[in-house]
Amino acid sequence: MDLTFKVVDTDKRRHYPGQRRNRKVSNLPAHRVDPAKKAATVTELPTTRRSLLIRVRDPRDHGAWAEFESIYRPAVYRFARRRGLQPADAEDLSQRVFQKTAHKVREWDEVGKQGSFRAWILLVTRNEVINALSRQRPDAATGGTSSSQARVNHIPDSHSLDELLEKEYRRATFRHAASIVQNEFTETSWRAFWLTTVENQQSQTVSESLGISIGALYAARSRIMSRLREVVTQLTKEDE
């Protein structure tokens, strides 16, 4: 997976995830994680999608289900909204999809069916969208012809939803990688990276606001981007 910062959803009300406002800002970026700690961090990374599908079968593993839902539910919701559902209806649809998923995943045999479970989610979502639109009241202004029926007729195949799910997976992967890597660097280093790379602020402006040289900013950003790529690769690597 390419580490593309441009596609990351950024809440502009905060500077970076997990902002530590009370921490004293040091003057400069040093990578302060020792090799042993770094090795431990990598080996303890969350499992990949294939293993996650196995973990979510365990009703006691609440963390696995939360991770699974955080990846896929936003994409289901956005797909429903793009097909014309109101926010409350899209939320209800997302809930129904994941209620069905919760039952199905416990009996799913993933061996030899790579990608099949996601294809099933695509099918369930598309069917639920069609059902939801079909239940909407006809538009009287069109002489009894439901405007929602027109939207039903123009719902694309699962390809567009598949793209949404993949994009949401990339976002979730970046967010998780960022939460890991942030703890390995000083706050000043992280802000230098986040403000210039994710929020696209001018490097000169950021360096002045942080009280560091432009060279120090570039060095910090380079180290963090390199480490993020490492972690993203680890997160997305298929199980051996």
Protein backbone atom coordinates (compact mmCIF):
# COMPACT_ATOMS: atom_id res chain seq x y z
CA MET A 1 0.00 0.00 0.00
CA ASP A 2 1.31 3.40 -0.94
CA LEU A 3 1.48 5.86 1.91
CA THR A 4 -0.53 8.72 0.43
CA PHE A 5 -1.19 11.54 2.85
CA LYS A 6 -3.48 13.45 0.51
CA VAL A 7 -6.36 11.00 1.04
CA VAL A 8 -6.33 11.20 4.81
CA ASP A 9 -9.37 12.75 6.45
CA THR A 10 -8.05 15.46 8.73
CA ASP A 11 -10.08 17.16 11.41
CA LYS A 12 -8.98 20.76 10.95
CA ARG A 13 -10.04 21.56 14.51
CA ARG A 14 -6.99 19.76 15.84
CA HIS A 15 -3.36 19.76 14.86
CA TYR A 16 -2.72 16.06 14.99
CA PRO A 17 -4.21 12.85 16.42
CA GLY A 18 -3.86 12.39 20.14
CA GLN A 19 -2.65 15.92 20.68
CA ARG A 20 -0.86 16.29 24.01
CA ARG A 21 -1.53 19.90 24.89
CA ASN A 22 0.09 19.92 28.32
CA ARG A 23 3.39 18.49 27.23
CA LYS A 24 6.33 20.89 27.06
CA VAL A 25 7.52 21.31 23.50
CA SER A 26 11.18 20.48 23.09
CA ASN A 27 13.29 22.48 20.68
CA LEU A 28 14.06 19.66 18.36
CA PRO A 29 13.17 16.46 16.73
CA ALA A 30 15.21 13.56 17.88
CA HIS A 31 14.10 10.06 17.19
CA ARG A 32 13.96 8.75 20.74
CA VAL A 33 12.98 5.11 20.42
CA ASP A 34 15.62 2.47 21.08
CA PRO A 35 15.98 -0.58 18.76
CA ALA A 36 14.50 -3.00 21.30
CA LYS A 37 11.41 -0.86 21.77
CA LYS A 38 11.04 -0.44 18.02
CA ALA A 39 11.20 -4.20 17.46
CA ALA A 40 8.59 -4.78 20.13
CA THR A 41 6.33 -2.16 18.59
CA VAL A 42 6.45 -3.82 15.17
CA THR A 43 5.76 -7.33 16.46
CA GLU A 44 2.79 -6.09 18.48
CA LEU A 45 1.09 -4.37 15.55
CA PRO A 46 -2.56 -5.31 14.92
CA THR A 47 -3.15 -8.21 12.59
CA THR A 48 -3.90 -7.81 8.91
CA ARG A 49 -7.30 -8.08 7.28
CA ARG A 50 -7.15 -11.84 6.89
CA SER A 51 -6.31 -12.44 10.53
CA LEU A 52 -8.80 -9.80 11.60
CA LEU A 53 -11.56 -11.81 9.94
CA ILE A 54 -10.55 -14.75 12.11
CA ARG A 55 -10.40 -12.65 15.27
CA VAL A 56 -13.84 -11.10 14.85
CA ARG A 57 -15.38 -14.57 15.09
CA ASP A 58 -14.51 -14.56 18.78
CA PRO A 59 -17.35 -12.72 20.60
CA ARG A 60 -14.93 -11.96 23.45
CA ASP A 61 -12.55 -10.04 21.19
CA HIS A 62 -14.32 -6.69 21.30
CA GLY A 63 -11.23 -4.90 20.02
CA ALA A 64 -11.24 -6.92 16.80
CA TRP A 65 -14.86 -6.10 16.07
CA ALA A 66 -14.32 -2.40 16.83
CA GLU A 67 -11.35 -2.38 14.44
CA PHE A 68 -13.33 -4.21 11.76
CA GLU A 69 -16.30 -1.86 12.05
CA SER A 70 -14.13 1.27 12.11
CA ILE A 71 -12.73 0.24 8.74
CA TYR A 72 -15.89 -0.77 6.92
CA ARG A 73 -18.84 1.02 8.50
CA PRO A 74 -17.88 4.56 7.35
CA ALA A 75 -17.64 3.29 3.76
CA VAL A 76 -21.07 1.66 3.96
CA TYR A 77 -22.53 4.89 5.35
CA ARG A 78 -20.91 7.05 2.67
CA PHE A 79 -22.10 4.72 -0.08
CA ALA A 80 -25.68 4.97 1.23
CA ARG A 81 -25.47 8.76 1.41
CA ARG A 82 -24.12 8.99 -2.12
CA ARG A 83 -27.06 6.92 -3.31
CA GLY A 84 -29.49 9.49 -1.90
CA LEU A 85 -30.33 8.28 1.61
CA GLN A 86 -30.77 10.83 4.39
CA PRO A 87 -28.23 10.71 7.27
CA ALA A 88 -30.57 8.90 9.68
CA ASP A 89 -31.57 6.36 7.01
CA ALA A 90 -27.94 5.79 6.04
CA GLU A 91 -27.07 5.20 9.70
CA ASP A 92 -29.93 2.71 10.08
CA LEU A 93 -28.79 0.92 6.94
CA SER A 94 -25.22 0.71 8.25
CA GLN A 95 -26.54 -0.79 11.47
CA ARG A 96 -28.53 -3.45 9.59
CA VAL A 97 -25.55 -4.36 7.43
CA PHE A 98 -23.34 -4.90 10.46
CA GLN A 99 -26.01 -6.83 12.35
CA LYS A 100 -26.08 -9.26 9.44
CA THR A 101 -22.29 -9.25 9.28
CA ALA A 102 -22.03 -10.11 12.98
CA HIS A 103 -24.05 -13.29 12.46
CA LYS A 104 -22.38 -14.27 9.20
CA VAL A 105 -18.78 -13.78 10.27
CA ARG A 106 -19.01 -16.39 13.04
CA GLU A 107 -19.65 -19.18 10.56
CA TRP A 108 -17.55 -17.93 7.67
CA ASP A 109 -14.89 -20.29 6.33
CA GLU A 110 -12.19 -17.93 5.08
CA VAL A 111 -9.82 -20.64 3.85
CA GLY A 112 -9.62 -20.58 0.08
CA LYS A 113 -12.05 -17.66 -0.16
CA GLN A 114 -9.78 -14.63 -0.16
CA GLY A 115 -11.85 -11.54 -0.82
CA SER A 116 -15.16 -13.40 -0.67
CA PHE A 117 -16.23 -12.00 2.68
CA ARG A 118 -15.76 -8.44 1.53
CA ALA A 119 -17.67 -9.28 -1.65
CA TRP A 120 -20.49 -10.51 0.57
CA ILE A 121 -20.50 -7.21 2.49
CA LEU A 122 -20.68 -5.37 -0.83
CA LEU A 123 -23.70 -7.42 -1.88
CA VAL A 124 -25.50 -6.97 1.43
CA THR A 125 -24.89 -3.22 1.38
CA ARG A 126 -26.09 -2.78 -2.18
CA ASN A 127 -29.25 -4.82 -1.50
CA GLU A 128 -29.98 -2.82 1.65
CA VAL A 129 -29.60 0.45 -0.26
CA ILE A 130 -32.01 -0.77 -2.94
CA ASN A 131 -34.52 -1.87 -0.30
CA ALA A 132 -34.25 1.43 1.55
CA LEU A 133 -34.77 3.47 -1.60
CA SER A 134 -37.67 1.27 -2.69
CA ARG A 135 -39.46 1.90 0.62
CA GLN A 136 -39.31 5.67 0.23
CA ARG A 137 -42.57 7.46 -0.59
CA PRO A 138 -43.26 8.34 -4.26
CA ASP A 139 -42.57 11.89 -5.35
CA ALA A 140 -46.00 13.40 -6.02
CA ALA A 141 -44.48 16.13 -8.17
CA THR A 142 -43.53 13.53 -10.76
CA GLY A 143 -47.06 12.18 -11.12
CA GLY A 144 -46.55 9.25 -8.81
CA THR A 145 -43.17 8.22 -10.17
CA SER A 146 -40.82 7.78 -7.28
CA SER A 147 -37.63 9.78 -7.52
CA SER A 148 -36.08 7.09 -5.34
CA GLN A 149 -36.93 4.50 -8.01
CA ALA A 150 -34.81 6.43 -10.45
CA ARG A 151 -31.94 6.26 -7.96
CA VAL A 152 -32.50 2.52 -7.55
CA ASN A 153 -32.25 2.07 -11.31
CA HIS A 154 -28.97 3.96 -11.36
CA ILE A 155 -27.22 2.26 -8.46
CA PRO A 156 -23.90 1.10 -9.90
CA ASP A 157 -22.45 -2.34 -9.40
CA SER A 158 -20.36 -3.13 -6.36
CA HIS A 159 -17.19 -1.65 -7.89
CA SER A 160 -17.77 1.85 -6.50
CA LEU A 161 -18.48 0.48 -3.03
CA ASP A 162 -15.40 -1.69 -3.25
CA GLU A 163 -13.36 1.42 -3.99
CA LEU A 164 -14.90 3.17 -0.98
CA LEU A 165 -14.07 0.24 1.28
CA GLU A 166 -10.49 0.15 0.02
CA LYS A 167 -10.10 3.90 0.53
CA GLU A 168 -11.55 3.62 4.03
CA TYR A 169 -9.15 0.78 4.79
CA ARG A 170 -6.22 2.97 3.72
CA ARG A 171 -7.46 5.80 5.93
CA ALA A 172 -7.89 3.50 8.91
CA THR A 173 -4.45 2.01 8.34
CA PHE A 174 -2.84 5.44 8.21
CA ARG A 175 -4.65 6.58 11.36
CA HIS A 176 -3.48 3.52 13.25
CA ALA A 177 0.08 3.79 11.95
CA ALA A 178 0.12 7.46 12.94
CA SER A 179 -1.02 6.64 16.47
CA ILE A 180 1.91 4.22 16.79
CA VAL A 181 4.59 6.38 15.22
CA GLN A 182 3.61 9.58 17.03
CA ASN A 183 4.73 8.11 20.35
CA GLU A 184 8.22 7.49 18.96
CA PHE A 185 9.00 11.15 18.28
CA THR A 186 8.99 14.42 20.17
CA GLU A 187 5.91 16.59 19.97
CA THR A 188 7.81 19.21 17.99
CA SER A 189 8.88 16.64 15.40
CA TRP A 190 5.36 15.29 15.06
CA ARG A 191 3.84 18.72 14.64
CA ALA A 192 6.45 19.61 12.03
CA PHE A 193 5.44 16.53 10.06
CA TRP A 194 1.67 16.78 10.58
CA LEU A 195 1.28 20.47 9.85
CA THR A 196 3.36 20.43 6.66
CA THR A 197 2.46 17.01 5.26
CA VAL A 198 -1.14 16.38 6.28
CA GLU A 199 -2.45 19.91 6.73
CA ASN A 200 -0.27 21.20 3.89
CA GLN A 201 0.96 24.32 5.69
CA GLN A 202 4.02 26.17 4.45
CA SER A 203 7.28 24.74 5.80
CA GLN A 204 8.79 28.15 6.51
CA THR A 205 5.72 29.25 8.47
CA VAL A 206 5.66 26.04 10.50
CA SER A 207 9.38 26.11 11.27
CA GLU A 208 9.07 29.67 12.56
CA SER A 209 6.02 28.86 14.70
CA LEU A 210 7.80 25.84 16.21
CA GLY A 211 11.07 27.68 16.72
CA ILE A 212 13.19 25.26 14.68
CA SER A 213 15.28 25.63 11.54
CA ILE A 214 13.90 24.65 8.16
CA GLY A 215 16.59 21.97 7.91
CA ALA A 216 15.50 20.47 11.23
CA LEU A 217 11.91 20.45 10.02
CA TYR A 218 12.83 18.58 6.84
CA ALA A 219 14.91 16.07 8.79
CA ALA A 220 12.09 15.38 11.26
CA ARG A 221 9.54 15.02 8.49
CA SER A 222 11.74 12.64 6.54
CA ARG A 223 12.33 10.38 9.56
CA ILE A 224 8.63 10.26 10.41
CA MET A 225 7.56 9.52 6.84
CA SER A 226 10.10 6.73 6.62
CA ARG A 227 8.88 5.21 9.88
CA LEU A 228 5.23 5.54 8.82
CA ARG A 229 5.94 3.64 5.62
CA GLU A 230 7.55 0.90 7.71
CA VAL A 231 4.51 0.58 9.95
CA VAL A 232 1.98 0.78 7.11
CA THR A 233 3.85 -1.99 5.30
CA GLN A 234 3.72 -4.11 8.44
CA LEU A 235 0.01 -3.47 8.90
CA THR A 236 -0.95 -4.32 5.34
CA LYS A 237 1.34 -7.30 4.80
CA GLU A 238 -0.64 -10.44 4.14
CA ASP A 239 -0.15 -13.29 6.60
CA GLU A 240 2.49 -15.79 5.61
